[in-house]
Amino acid sequence: MQIPYILSIIVFLPIVAGAVMLFIPPKNRDLIHRFALAVGLIAFLLSLVVYFSFDASGPRYQFVEKYDWLPALGISYHVGVDGITAPLVLLTGVVIFTGVIISQRIDDRPREFFSFLFILASGVFGVFTSLDLFALFFFYEIAVFPMYLLIALWGWKQTREYAAMKLTLYLFIGSVIALVGALAMYFASGLNTFDMIALEGANFSPEFQNLWFPFVFFGFAVLGGIFPFHNWSPDGHVAAPTAVSMFHAGVLMKLGAFAALRVGIMLMPIGAQTHLPWIILLTLVNVVYGALIAMVQTDFKYMIGFSSVSHMGLVTMGFATLTPQGYLGAGVQMFSHGVMTALFFAVVGMVYDQAHTREIPKLGGLVKYMPFAAVAFIIGGLTSMGMPGFSGFIAEFPIFLGLWDSQPWIAIVAAIAIVVTAAYIMRAIGRVFFGELPPELEGHMHDIQPSEKLALGVLCAFMITIGIFPNVIVPIVQSGMQTVLALLGVG
Amino acid sequence: MFGSITAEMILAVLPEIALLVLVAIVFIADLILAEKQRGNLAWIAAVGLAIAFLLTLLFARPDAGGEQVWGGMLRHDWLAFIFKLLFLAAALLTTLLTVGWTSIWRKGEFYVLLLTSTLGMTLMAASADLIMLFLAIETTSIPLYIMAGFMTEDDKSAESGFKYLLFGAMTTAVMLYGFSLLYGFAGTTNLYEMAAALSVAQVPGPVLVGALLLILLGFGFKVALVPLHFWAPDVYEGAPTPVTAFLSTASKAAGFAVLARVMIAAFPSILADWQTIIAIAAALSMTLGNAVALTQHNIKRLLAYSSIAHAGYALLGVAAASELGVISVVYYFLVYAVTQMAAFTIVIIVWHKVGSDEIEDYAGLSRRSPLLGVAMMLAFLSLAGVPPLGGFIAKILVFAAAVQSGLVWLAVLGVLNAIVGLYYYLIVLKVVYLSEPKDTKPVPVMRSHAAALITTIALVLVLGIVLAPWYGWAAASAAALF
């Protein structure tokens, strides 16, 4: 199916819808919710169209649109998707749709809630599709900012102000540091363009790359949750309302990893080769330490938050292996983890809404009351553990292959995380869904709404489909990563 | 002295002529109108300024290169043109804001002062001669001193006017001494002959830097740079809020127009020295302005300190001493002026309802008046430099100019400061969105205030999304200096 201007529609539909929403009278709650659902659904369908019309054997960038924006400085509105971003666009569509469904119970200022959520979605779509460095920053900051209000206004009362501010400051510090690096690249290239495809051929001197790569890479990787700048992430996830946690862990963290790849690694490949071999140690800390900390959490949501830190570590670790397998795995992991963690946070939200506690020891026996959610959580859990048959396997197996090829010792240490992950996931499933329902929860628990089942079903469908038919994603990601590998001169 | 007066010369001072006519009209209207009808004075001034704005926009557009007119007193170029439009627009918005402000509204003399000060600013932006420059600065400043102290029954306002006058007179005197030294070295008062004359006279660098420092004392005071900023918070807080809005936008922009022109035209021989001085002033202004803004509880003081920080960011563009640097300064002020005006419009709207400028009284503004809450969010986020608002582009441009000129340390300091700024703007937004309102009644908005707010917020968005035309204006201004 060919829809003209499809990427522009995807990018601007949410923000325009968000602005329009602000003029719906606040009393008209049904209309607000239905309008939000419709926008979420359209975004989801359009992202499906993009993904399934993407031709892995076709040109590198597809659905390209380019218009001058500020020609004097070589800034253009230039969008397109490649094999790396096509799955990410789809991921964003999935999470916005399921997130809106899960948010149907928001009753404090739903209009503003959905409006900010959609502004954020536009920013995310913009970052994934931008081929212009300036536009990438433009959308990146649009994506980061609404988080503050979404968490501070609708988040968990006890920590929301602290967590929202911490998250915003961390991410903005990261992005402005990266910005200085990007400006340095712009002037050093002498090309007078922000076009990233042109900048790939700028041949920055090795000294320049070695100096600036860490600024740009870490500036973005903060949002990817890289150690030691991961600290904002679990606090932010826990304080955020359910849909925002889904969006945040599911999509926003990918934004960081993706931008670190797109701007850091792809524009400064020599710098990447110098620095990534030691950065891999940091990602190792992410993976192992994140899993260990998740293990000792008694708060259900903190556990998932730290598990995200651990799993996102695998993405940057995949980059840092500098091997074809590593990059393939990282690309798939971005999608797989996004869907999986969105599902986790959705289920945690459903449990909390009814039980009003997230303490794992205070929960139990929920499988009898919400069997659908329990099964969905178990599917997510299996994905998280990297079980064959689920998307997690398709992602993690190549990462470990690549790791073994490049730095075997790190692979051995990182493998600890697999065991630990299995342990905390199994423990959570056992404690929360099986066993006896604690007496104080008697009468509070009931099944989830059909619409919520639909949301969880959609998320599970992606994990299983990719697990069984890896060919729906692997060739696409491979085609995208080929360019990265060519730039790096490996593979 | 001028030879014959040509059409070109008349068009060059078209805004000044329009303002002068308007001053006369307001004077006469003040005499004719009965006490009750004098509320219309604001409208007369507003319509007059709108006409002046349009006339300037349509007919006073200079050639690309720019040329000196009126015997080398003024320069008719894009830099002057853009800033004149900016001052006229700022004055127009200020008149809209005065409507309903008891001690100002219905006072003909206030509008006369406002228009006279605007006239001084338009001359400041175009001055090509030290003597003209001095006269223009005085024409701008003296009415401002009176306007700041206009609420004579209010102690803070009186204090504000007096403080502004004392510090202003002092620094102007020092600046004038600097001018006289400069004339002594160069033997000319024309800024554009200064550079050549100074190099012929072979004035030693350190001596020239000394004279420059004296001059910078005057300019730095006008734009409230650290360490010449101490007057700003008190004056901003005490002055009637419409005056504060005018002071912190138009007056600051006028100072920067002069700063950019004088530095680049007259002092190429000590470029490295003045770059360092300006860079240090920028670093101090950003850091101190933002740091102190963190502790403020009064919104006008917060905006005062934040405006000190903003002057610091804009100085990055001056310190870059490049074409992109001047472009960034011009763009910065286009954005900053409309954003700051939007912020002060909201401050005035809220003041009319709650009678206070304390930040805690903004609690729950978004619940009381959701659209006003959104407007405040957009204005403050633009100040913080968040896209898709104008502030983002403005900040990127000044940082880009700094990086291009090798001032990477300053750019890094700048972006870190932007984070501090973001923090305190978010704190205000948190109060607006999160705190429970003490009173849930909506905040009424007068029609003139609504007009000002809608215009400025729309401009904040337009400046942030549609970039090429305004960048083209800024580039034309910069080209006129190099």
PDB file of C-alpha atoms in Angstrom, chain A residues 185 196 199-206 208-210 212-213 260-277 319 322 327 483-490:
ATOM      1  CA  MET A 185      30.872  18.104  13.823  1.00  0.00           C
ATOM      2  CA  MET A 196      23.432  13.004   8.240  1.00  0.00           C
ATOM      3  CA  LEU A 199      28.001  13.937   7.203  1.00  0.00           C
ATOM      4  CA  GLU A 200      28.707  10.204   7.075  1.00  0.00           C
ATOM      5  CA  GLY A 201      31.151  11.043   4.303  1.00  0.00           C
ATOM      6  CA  ALA A 202      32.763  13.953   6.129  1.00  0.00           C
ATOM      7  CA  ASN A 203      35.904  11.997   7.088  1.00  0.00           C
ATOM      8  CA  PHE A 204      36.515  13.711  10.396  1.00  0.00           C
ATOM      9  CA  SER A 205      40.105  13.430  11.491  1.00  0.00           C
ATOM     10  CA  PRO A 206      40.847  10.638  13.988  1.00  0.00           C
ATOM     11  CA  PHE A 208      38.529  14.953  16.221  1.00  0.00           C
ATOM     12  CA  GLN A 209      36.573  11.730  16.405  1.00  0.00           C
ATOM     13  CA  ASN A 210      38.427  10.430  19.426  1.00  0.00           C
ATOM     14  CA  TRP A 212      34.152  14.157  20.440  1.00  0.00           C
ATOM     15  CA  PHE A 213      32.821  10.620  20.215  1.00  0.00           C
ATOM     16  CA  ALA A 260      23.946   7.170  20.115  1.00  0.00           C
ATOM     17  CA  LEU A 261      24.218   4.792  17.180  1.00  0.00           C
ATOM     18  CA  ARG A 262      23.025   7.185  14.496  1.00  0.00           C
ATOM     19  CA  VAL A 263      24.968  10.255  15.530  1.00  0.00           C
ATOM     20  CA  GLY A 264      27.786   8.808  17.597  1.00  0.00           C
ATOM     21  CA  ILE A 265      28.825   5.553  15.980  1.00  0.00           C
ATOM     22  CA  MET A 266      27.739   6.185  12.402  1.00  0.00           C
ATOM     23  CA  LEU A 267      29.120   9.692  12.028  1.00  0.00           C
ATOM     24  CA  MET A 268      32.320   9.037  13.993  1.00  0.00           C
ATOM     25  CA  PRO A 269      33.219   5.408  13.300  1.00  0.00           C
ATOM     26  CA  ILE A 270      36.907   5.842  14.123  1.00  0.00           C
ATOM     27  CA  GLY A 271      36.020   7.330  17.470  1.00  0.00           C
ATOM     28  CA  ALA A 272      33.649   4.433  18.017  1.00  0.00           C
ATOM     29  CA  GLN A 273      36.399   1.927  17.368  1.00  0.00           C
ATOM     30  CA  THR A 274      38.670   3.674  19.823  1.00  0.00           C
ATOM     31  CA  HIS A 275      36.200   4.018  22.634  1.00  0.00           C
ATOM     32  CA  LEU A 276      33.692   1.190  22.365  1.00  0.00           C
ATOM     33  CA  PRO A 277      36.140  -1.490  23.577  1.00  0.00           C
ATOM     34  CA  PHE A 319      26.939  -2.012  19.566  1.00  0.00           C
ATOM     35  CA  LEU A 322      31.668  -4.119  16.811  1.00  0.00           C
ATOM     36  CA  TYR A 327      24.578  -5.128  15.716  1.00  0.00           C
ATOM     37  CA  THR A 483      25.477   0.425   6.448  1.00  0.00           C
ATOM     38  CA  VAL A 484      26.702   0.774  10.008  1.00  0.00           C
ATOM     39  CA  LEU A 485      29.100  -2.090   9.543  1.00  0.00           C
ATOM     40  CA  ALA A 486      30.331  -0.641   6.279  1.00  0.00           C
ATOM     41  CA  LEU A 487      31.006   2.682   7.991  1.00  0.00           C
ATOM     42  CA  LEU A 488      32.827   0.891  10.775  1.00  0.00           C
ATOM     43  CA  GLY A 489      34.734  -1.162   8.222  1.00  0.00           C
ATOM     44  CA  VAL A 490      33.822  -4.511   9.755  1.00  0.00           C
TER      45      VAL A 490
END
